mmCIF file with all atom_site columns, C-alpha atoms in Angstrom:
data_model
loop_
_atom_site.group_PDB
_atom_site.id
_atom_site.type_symbol
_atom_site.label_atom_id
_atom_site.label_alt_id
_atom_site.label_comp_id
_atom_site.label_asym_id
_atom_site.label_entity_id
_atom_site.label_seq_id
_atom_site.pdbx_PDB_ins_code
_atom_site.Cartn_x
_atom_site.Cartn_y
_atom_site.Cartn_z
_atom_site.occupancy
_atom_site.B_iso_or_equiv
_atom_site.pdbx_formal_charge
_atom_site.auth_seq_id
_atom_site.auth_comp_id
_atom_site.auth_asym_id
_atom_site.auth_atom_id
_atom_site.pdbx_PDB_model_num
ATOM 1   C CA . MET L 1 1   ? 0.000   0.000  0.000   1.00 0.00 ? 1   MET L CA 1
ATOM 2   C CA . ILE L 1 2   ? 1.277   3.462  -0.924  1.00 0.00 ? 2   ILE L CA 1
ATOM 3   C CA . ALA L 1 3   ? 0.506   5.162  2.404   1.00 0.00 ? 3   ALA L CA 1
ATOM 4   C CA . GLU L 1 4   ? 2.223   2.459  4.450   1.00 0.00 ? 4   GLU L CA 1
ATOM 5   C CA . ARG L 1 5   ? 5.383   2.514  2.345   1.00 0.00 ? 5   ARG L CA 1
ATOM 6   C CA . VAL L 1 6   ? 5.572   6.315  2.419   1.00 0.00 ? 6   VAL L CA 1
ATOM 7   C CA . CYS L 1 7   ? 5.074   6.275  6.210   1.00 0.00 ? 7   CYS L CA 1
ATOM 8   C CA . GLN L 1 8   ? 7.946   3.801  6.449   1.00 0.00 ? 8   GLN L CA 1
ATOM 9   C CA . GLY L 1 9   ? 10.165  6.287  4.615   1.00 0.00 ? 9   GLY L CA 1
ATOM 10  C CA . SER L 1 10  ? 10.160  4.858  1.089   1.00 0.00 ? 10  SER L CA 1
ATOM 11  C CA . MET L 1 11  ? 11.443  7.718  -1.051  1.00 0.00 ? 11  MET L CA 1
ATOM 12  C CA . LYS L 1 12  ? 11.195  5.352  -4.018  1.00 0.00 ? 12  LYS L CA 1
ATOM 13  C CA . GLN L 1 13  ? 7.436   4.938  -3.488  1.00 0.00 ? 13  GLN L CA 1
ATOM 14  C CA . LEU L 1 14  ? 6.963   8.699  -3.199  1.00 0.00 ? 14  LEU L CA 1
ATOM 15  C CA . ARG L 1 15  ? 9.013   9.351  -6.357  1.00 0.00 ? 15  ARG L CA 1
ATOM 16  C CA . ASP L 1 16  ? 6.915   6.835  -8.282  1.00 0.00 ? 16  ASP L CA 1
ATOM 17  C CA . GLN L 1 17  ? 3.697   8.414  -7.031  1.00 0.00 ? 17  GLN L CA 1
ATOM 18  C CA . VAL L 1 18  ? 4.767   11.983 -7.816  1.00 0.00 ? 18  VAL L CA 1
ATOM 19  C CA . ILE L 1 19  ? 6.339   11.290 -11.191 1.00 0.00 ? 19  ILE L CA 1
ATOM 20  C CA . LEU L 1 20  ? 4.000   8.604  -12.528 1.00 0.00 ? 20  LEU L CA 1
ATOM 21  C CA . ASP L 1 21  ? 0.659   9.210  -10.770 1.00 0.00 ? 21  ASP L CA 1
ATOM 22  C CA . PHE L 1 22  ? 0.591   12.811 -9.572  1.00 0.00 ? 22  PHE L CA 1
ATOM 23  C CA . LYS L 1 23  ? -3.126  12.996 -10.348 1.00 0.00 ? 23  LYS L CA 1
ATOM 24  C CA . TYR L 1 24  ? -3.717  10.926 -7.190  1.00 0.00 ? 24  TYR L CA 1
ATOM 25  C CA . VAL L 1 25  ? -1.458  13.010 -4.941  1.00 0.00 ? 25  VAL L CA 1
ATOM 26  C CA . ASN L 1 26  ? -4.379  14.411 -2.927  1.00 0.00 ? 26  ASN L CA 1
ATOM 27  C CA . ARG L 1 27  ? -5.947  10.998 -2.365  1.00 0.00 ? 27  ARG L CA 1
ATOM 28  C CA . ARG L 1 28  ? -7.078  10.441 1.221   1.00 0.00 ? 28  ARG L CA 1
ATOM 29  C CA . TYR L 1 29  ? -5.949  7.305  3.040   1.00 0.00 ? 29  TYR L CA 1
ATOM 30  C CA . ARG L 1 30  ? -8.486  5.956  5.508   1.00 0.00 ? 30  ARG L CA 1
ATOM 31  C CA . GLY L 1 31  ? -8.233  3.771  8.583   1.00 0.00 ? 31  GLY L CA 1
ATOM 32  C CA . ILE L 1 32  ? -5.077  4.152  10.636  1.00 0.00 ? 32  ILE L CA 1
ATOM 33  C CA . TYR L 1 33  ? -4.004  6.974  8.297   1.00 0.00 ? 33  TYR L CA 1
ATOM 34  C CA . ALA L 1 34  ? -6.849  9.235  9.570   1.00 0.00 ? 34  ALA L CA 1
ATOM 35  C CA . ASN L 1 35  ? -7.929  10.381 6.094   1.00 0.00 ? 35  ASN L CA 1
ATOM 36  C CA . ASN L 1 36  ? -4.527  11.998 5.510   1.00 0.00 ? 36  ASN L CA 1
ATOM 37  C CA . THR L 1 37  ? -2.987  12.802 2.136   1.00 0.00 ? 37  THR L CA 1
ATOM 38  C CA . LEU L 1 38  ? 0.618   11.878 1.332   1.00 0.00 ? 38  LEU L CA 1
ATOM 39  C CA . LEU L 1 39  ? 1.665   15.431 2.197   1.00 0.00 ? 39  LEU L CA 1
ATOM 40  C CA . GLN L 1 40  ? 0.052   15.138 5.617   1.00 0.00 ? 40  GLN L CA 1
ATOM 41  C CA . LEU L 1 41  ? 1.625   11.721 6.275   1.00 0.00 ? 41  LEU L CA 1
ATOM 42  C CA . ILE L 1 42  ? 5.055   13.051 5.315   1.00 0.00 ? 42  ILE L CA 1
ATOM 43  C CA . CYS L 1 43  ? 4.670   16.036 7.645   1.00 0.00 ? 43  CYS L CA 1
ATOM 44  C CA . GLN L 1 44  ? 3.459   13.792 10.476  1.00 0.00 ? 44  GLN L CA 1
ATOM 45  C CA . GLU L 1 45  ? 6.552   11.590 10.208  1.00 0.00 ? 45  GLU L CA 1
ATOM 46  C CA . GLY L 1 46  ? 8.976   14.499 9.787   1.00 0.00 ? 46  GLY L CA 1
ATOM 47  C CA . PHE L 1 47  ? 10.356  13.407 6.401   1.00 0.00 ? 47  PHE L CA 1
ATOM 48  C CA . TYR L 1 48  ? 11.850  16.725 5.287   1.00 0.00 ? 48  TYR L CA 1
ATOM 49  C CA . ASP L 1 49  ? 13.554  15.415 2.119   1.00 0.00 ? 49  ASP L CA 1
ATOM 50  C CA . MET L 1 50  ? 10.287  13.821 1.005   1.00 0.00 ? 50  MET L CA 1
ATOM 51  C CA . LEU L 1 51  ? 8.423   17.064 1.702   1.00 0.00 ? 51  LEU L CA 1
ATOM 52  C CA . VAL L 1 52  ? 10.822  19.090 -0.439  1.00 0.00 ? 52  VAL L CA 1
ATOM 53  C CA . PHE L 1 53  ? 10.569  16.552 -3.267  1.00 0.00 ? 53  PHE L CA 1
ATOM 54  C CA . LEU L 1 54  ? 6.762   16.463 -3.148  1.00 0.00 ? 54  LEU L CA 1
ATOM 55  C CA . MET L 1 55  ? 6.375   20.245 -3.124  1.00 0.00 ? 55  MET L CA 1
ATOM 56  C CA . ASP L 1 56  ? 8.874   20.921 -5.914  1.00 0.00 ? 56  ASP L CA 1
ATOM 57  C CA . GLU L 1 57  ? 6.841   21.503 -9.074  1.00 0.00 ? 57  GLU L CA 1
ATOM 58  C CA . LYS L 1 58  ? 9.780   20.401 -11.228 1.00 0.00 ? 58  LYS L CA 1
ATOM 59  C CA . ASN L 1 59  ? 9.094   16.854 -10.053 1.00 0.00 ? 59  ASN L CA 1
ATOM 60  C CA . HIS L 1 60  ? 5.436   16.908 -11.130 1.00 0.00 ? 60  HIS L CA 1
ATOM 61  C CA . SER L 1 61  ? 4.406   15.634 -14.549 1.00 0.00 ? 61  SER L CA 1
ATOM 62  C CA . VAL L 1 62  ? 3.691   18.412 -17.044 1.00 0.00 ? 62  VAL L CA 1
ATOM 63  C CA . LEU L 1 63  ? 0.778   16.320 -18.306 1.00 0.00 ? 63  LEU L CA 1
ATOM 64  C CA . ASP L 1 64  ? -1.059  16.496 -14.976 1.00 0.00 ? 64  ASP L CA 1
ATOM 65  C CA . ASP L 1 65  ? -3.075  19.559 -14.073 1.00 0.00 ? 65  ASP L CA 1
ATOM 66  C CA . GLN L 1 66  ? -3.591  18.392 -10.487 1.00 0.00 ? 66  GLN L CA 1
ATOM 67  C CA . VAL L 1 67  ? -2.422  20.818 -7.811  1.00 0.00 ? 67  VAL L CA 1
ATOM 68  C CA . LEU L 1 68  ? -1.123  19.888 -4.381  1.00 0.00 ? 68  LEU L CA 1
ATOM 69  C CA . ASP L 1 69  ? -3.599  20.563 -1.569  1.00 0.00 ? 69  ASP L CA 1
ATOM 70  C CA . ILE L 1 70  ? -1.441  22.136 1.129   1.00 0.00 ? 70  ILE L CA 1
ATOM 71  C CA . VAL L 1 71  ? -4.265  23.356 3.360   1.00 0.00 ? 71  VAL L CA 1
ATOM 72  C CA . GLY L 1 72  ? -6.559  20.312 3.332   1.00 0.00 ? 72  GLY L CA 1
ATOM 73  C CA . ARG L 1 73  ? -7.731  18.914 6.654   1.00 0.00 ? 73  ARG L CA 1
ATOM 74  C CA . ASN L 1 74  ? -7.873  15.287 7.775   1.00 0.00 ? 74  ASN L CA 1
ATOM 75  C CA . GLU L 1 75  ? -10.682 13.614 9.732   1.00 0.00 ? 75  GLU L CA 1
ATOM 76  C CA . ARG L 1 76  ? -9.318  15.178 12.929  1.00 0.00 ? 76  ARG L CA 1
ATOM 77  C CA . ASP L 1 77  ? -9.453  18.654 11.332  1.00 0.00 ? 77  ASP L CA 1
ATOM 78  C CA . ARG L 1 78  ? -5.642  18.932 11.127  1.00 0.00 ? 78  ARG L CA 1
ATOM 79  C CA . THR L 1 79  ? -3.653  20.419 8.266   1.00 0.00 ? 79  THR L CA 1
ATOM 80  C CA . SER L 1 80  ? -0.133  19.512 7.129   1.00 0.00 ? 80  SER L CA 1
ATOM 81  C CA . LEU L 1 81  ? 1.229   22.297 9.300   1.00 0.00 ? 81  LEU L CA 1
ATOM 82  C CA . HIS L 1 82  ? -0.557  20.916 12.371  1.00 0.00 ? 82  HIS L CA 1
ATOM 83  C CA . LEU L 1 83  ? 0.833   17.444 11.663  1.00 0.00 ? 83  LEU L CA 1
ATOM 84  C CA . CYS L 1 84  ? 4.436   18.706 11.649  1.00 0.00 ? 84  CYS L CA 1
ATOM 85  C CA . PHE L 1 85  ? 4.008   19.014 15.431  1.00 0.00 ? 85  PHE L CA 1
ATOM 86  C CA . THR L 1 86  ? 2.942   15.380 15.981  1.00 0.00 ? 86  THR L CA 1
ATOM 87  C CA . PRO L 1 87  ? 4.765   13.893 19.001  1.00 0.00 ? 87  PRO L CA 1
ATOM 88  C CA . PRO L 1 88  ? 7.055   10.979 18.020  1.00 0.00 ? 88  PRO L CA 1
ATOM 89  C CA . SER L 1 89  ? 4.964   8.518  20.036  1.00 0.00 ? 89  SER L CA 1
ATOM 90  C CA . LEU L 1 90  ? 1.891   9.330  17.895  1.00 0.00 ? 90  LEU L CA 1
ATOM 91  C CA . THR L 1 91  ? 3.529   8.924  14.490  1.00 0.00 ? 91  THR L CA 1
ATOM 92  C CA . TYR L 1 92  ? 3.039   5.844  12.328  1.00 0.00 ? 92  TYR L CA 1
ATOM 93  C CA . ASN L 1 93  ? 6.562   4.591  13.103  1.00 0.00 ? 93  ASN L CA 1
ATOM 94  C CA . GLY L 1 94  ? 6.325   5.466  16.797  1.00 0.00 ? 94  GLY L CA 1
ATOM 95  C CA . GLN L 1 95  ? 3.119   3.489  17.183  1.00 0.00 ? 95  GLN L CA 1
ATOM 96  C CA . LYS L 1 96  ? 4.220   0.553  15.052  1.00 0.00 ? 96  LYS L CA 1
ATOM 97  C CA . TYR L 1 97  ? 7.872   0.182  16.153  1.00 0.00 ? 97  TYR L CA 1
ATOM 98  C CA . GLY L 1 98  ? 8.047   2.102  19.444  1.00 0.00 ? 98  GLY L CA 1
ATOM 99  C CA . ILE L 1 99  ? 10.380  4.877  20.562  1.00 0.00 ? 99  ILE L CA 1
ATOM 100 C CA . ASP L 1 100 ? 14.170  4.568  20.923  1.00 0.00 ? 100 ASP L CA 1
ATOM 101 C CA . SER L 1 101 ? 14.934  5.183  24.603  1.00 0.00 ? 101 SER L CA 1
ATOM 102 C CA . ASP L 1 102 ? 18.294  6.839  23.850  1.00 0.00 ? 102 ASP L CA 1
ATOM 103 C CA . THR L 1 103 ? 17.233  9.280  21.134  1.00 0.00 ? 103 THR L CA 1
ATOM 104 C CA . GLY L 1 104 ? 13.521  9.701  21.821  1.00 0.00 ? 104 GLY L CA 1
ATOM 105 C CA . LEU L 1 105 ? 12.894  9.187  18.101  1.00 0.00 ? 105 LEU L CA 1
ATOM 106 C CA . PRO L 1 106 ? 10.598  6.578  16.561  1.00 0.00 ? 106 PRO L CA 1
ATOM 107 C CA . ASN L 1 107 ? 12.206  3.271  15.713  1.00 0.00 ? 107 ASN L CA 1
ATOM 108 C CA . CYS L 1 108 ? 11.811  2.295  12.094  1.00 0.00 ? 108 CYS L CA 1
ATOM 109 C CA . GLN L 1 109 ? 12.289  -0.576 9.709   1.00 0.00 ? 109 GLN L CA 1
ATOM 110 C CA . ARG L 1 110 ? 13.446  -0.450 6.127   1.00 0.00 ? 110 ARG L CA 1
ATOM 111 C CA . PRO L 1 111 ? 10.537  -1.302 3.778   1.00 0.00 ? 111 PRO L CA 1
ATOM 112 C CA . ASP L 1 112 ? 10.795  -4.456 1.674   1.00 0.00 ? 112 ASP L CA 1
ATOM 113 C CA . GLY L 1 113 ? 12.325  -3.935 -1.747  1.00 0.00 ? 113 GLY L CA 1
ATOM 114 C CA . ILE L 1 114 ? 14.466  -0.953 -0.731  1.00 0.00 ? 114 ILE L CA 1
ATOM 115 C CA . GLU L 1 115 ? 18.046  -1.827 -1.650  1.00 0.00 ? 115 GLU L CA 1
ATOM 116 C CA . VAL L 1 116 ? 19.640  1.597  -2.069  1.00 0.00 ? 116 VAL L CA 1
ATOM 117 C CA . GLN L 1 117 ? 20.126  3.715  1.063   1.00 0.00 ? 117 GLN L CA 1
ATOM 118 C CA . GLN L 1 118 ? 18.974  6.890  -0.733  1.00 0.00 ? 118 GLN L CA 1
ATOM 119 C CA . ASP L 1 119 ? 15.558  5.273  -1.291  1.00 0.00 ? 119 ASP L CA 1
ATOM 120 C CA . TRP L 1 120 ? 14.885  5.095  2.455   1.00 0.00 ? 120 TRP L CA 1
ATOM 121 C CA . ILE L 1 121 ? 14.453  8.023  4.822   1.00 0.00 ? 121 ILE L CA 1
ATOM 122 C CA . LYS L 1 122 ? 14.298  7.583  8.578   1.00 0.00 ? 122 LYS L CA 1
ATOM 123 C CA . PRO L 1 123 ? 11.739  9.534  10.624  1.00 0.00 ? 123 PRO L CA 1
ATOM 124 C CA . GLY L 1 124 ? 12.835  13.072 11.378  1.00 0.00 ? 124 GLY L CA 1
ATOM 125 C CA . GLY L 1 125 ? 13.897  14.365 14.744  1.00 0.00 ? 125 GLY L CA 1
ATOM 126 C CA . PRO L 1 126 ? 13.239  17.852 16.130  1.00 0.00 ? 126 PRO L CA 1
ATOM 127 C CA . ARG L 1 127 ? 15.520  19.608 13.617  1.00 0.00 ? 127 ARG L CA 1
ATOM 128 C CA . MET L 1 128 ? 13.882  17.932 10.599  1.00 0.00 ? 128 MET L CA 1
ATOM 129 C CA . ARG L 1 129 ? 10.437  18.723 11.987  1.00 0.00 ? 129 ARG L CA 1
ATOM 130 C CA . GLU L 1 130 ? 11.426  22.385 12.373  1.00 0.00 ? 130 GLU L CA 1
ATOM 131 C CA . LYS L 1 131 ? 12.531  22.382 8.756   1.00 0.00 ? 131 LYS L CA 1
ATOM 132 C CA . CYS L 1 132 ? 9.192   20.824 7.744   1.00 0.00 ? 132 CYS L CA 1
ATOM 133 C CA . VAL L 1 133 ? 7.306   23.553 9.615   1.00 0.00 ? 133 VAL L CA 1
ATOM 134 C CA . ALA L 1 134 ? 9.395   26.261 7.969   1.00 0.00 ? 134 ALA L CA 1
ATOM 135 C CA . HIS L 1 135 ? 8.962   24.756 4.504   1.00 0.00 ? 135 HIS L CA 1
ATOM 136 C CA . VAL L 1 136 ? 5.174   24.389 4.817   1.00 0.00 ? 136 VAL L CA 1
ATOM 137 C CA . CYS L 1 137 ? 4.883   27.949 6.191   1.00 0.00 ? 137 CYS L CA 1
ATOM 138 C CA . ILE L 1 138 ? 6.969   29.335 3.331   1.00 0.00 ? 138 ILE L CA 1
ATOM 139 C CA . MET L 1 139 ? 4.852   27.488 0.782   1.00 0.00 ? 139 MET L CA 1
ATOM 140 C CA . LEU L 1 140 ? 1.655   28.855 2.342   1.00 0.00 ? 140 LEU L CA 1
ATOM 141 C CA . VAL L 1 141 ? 2.989   32.410 2.178   1.00 0.00 ? 141 VAL L CA 1
ATOM 142 C CA . VAL L 1 142 ? 4.294   31.998 -1.363  1.00 0.00 ? 142 VAL L CA 1
ATOM 143 C CA . CYS L 1 143 ? 0.985   30.532 -2.506  1.00 0.00 ? 143 CYS L CA 1
ATOM 144 C CA . TYR L 1 144 ? -0.966  33.306 -0.856  1.00 0.00 ? 144 TYR L CA 1
ATOM 145 C CA . LEU L 1 145 ? 1.193   36.145 -2.170  1.00 0.00 ? 145 LEU L CA 1
ATOM 146 C CA . SER L 1 146 ? 1.749   34.927 -5.702  1.00 0.00 ? 146 SER L CA 1
ATOM 147 C CA . CYS L 1 147 ? -1.598  33.188 -6.229  1.00 0.00 ? 147 CYS L CA 1
ATOM 148 C CA . ILE L 1 148 ? 0.034   30.117 -7.716  1.00 0.00 ? 148 ILE L CA 1
ATOM 149 C CA . PRO L 1 149 ? -2.415  27.251 -8.292  1.00 0.00 ? 149 PRO L CA 1
ATOM 150 C CA . TYR L 1 150 ? -2.445  25.531 -4.920  1.00 0.00 ? 150 TYR L CA 1
ATOM 151 C CA . ILE L 1 151 ? -5.848  24.615 -3.557  1.00 0.00 ? 151 ILE L CA 1
ATOM 152 C CA . PHE L 1 152 ? -7.238  26.901 -0.878  1.00 0.00 ? 152 PHE L CA 1
ATOM 153 C CA . ILE L 1 153 ? -10.616 25.201 -0.555  1.00 0.00 ? 153 ILE L CA 1
ATOM 154 C CA . SER L 1 154 ? -10.360 24.756 3.205   1.00 0.00 ? 154 SER L CA 1
ATOM 155 C CA . LEU L 1 155 ? -9.757  28.403 4.014   1.00 0.00 ? 155 LEU L CA 1
#
């Protein structure tokens, strides 16, 4: 499943989704994923490199006219920005694999089929989460000021 592999840090899965199937980028994942989009799941886990890749328009197919919903809310009424502040114990990896007692970060496990280290990103710590917050905030301001085609339905 796409959501599970992205939550486990599969950069390969995210690249495939963005490059090959960007039209489904705003799809909502139900159940344990709380109706989150990929953007929201990435922010929740603190995957800064994935966030930058997903938000970079150069990585989106020119054939797709889909825009990334950066202000959408999940079933708990939380946006991507809210989810950047998720405590490690409440993340997908924290709940599935527990928390490392030395670092306080979620434990994680490399997804099946990931052979190259660059295709796997570990959950972010406080510094990566701060960078996620900054990046989402900058994108919100840029979208607001320049009126680029990001969805502002929820506002």
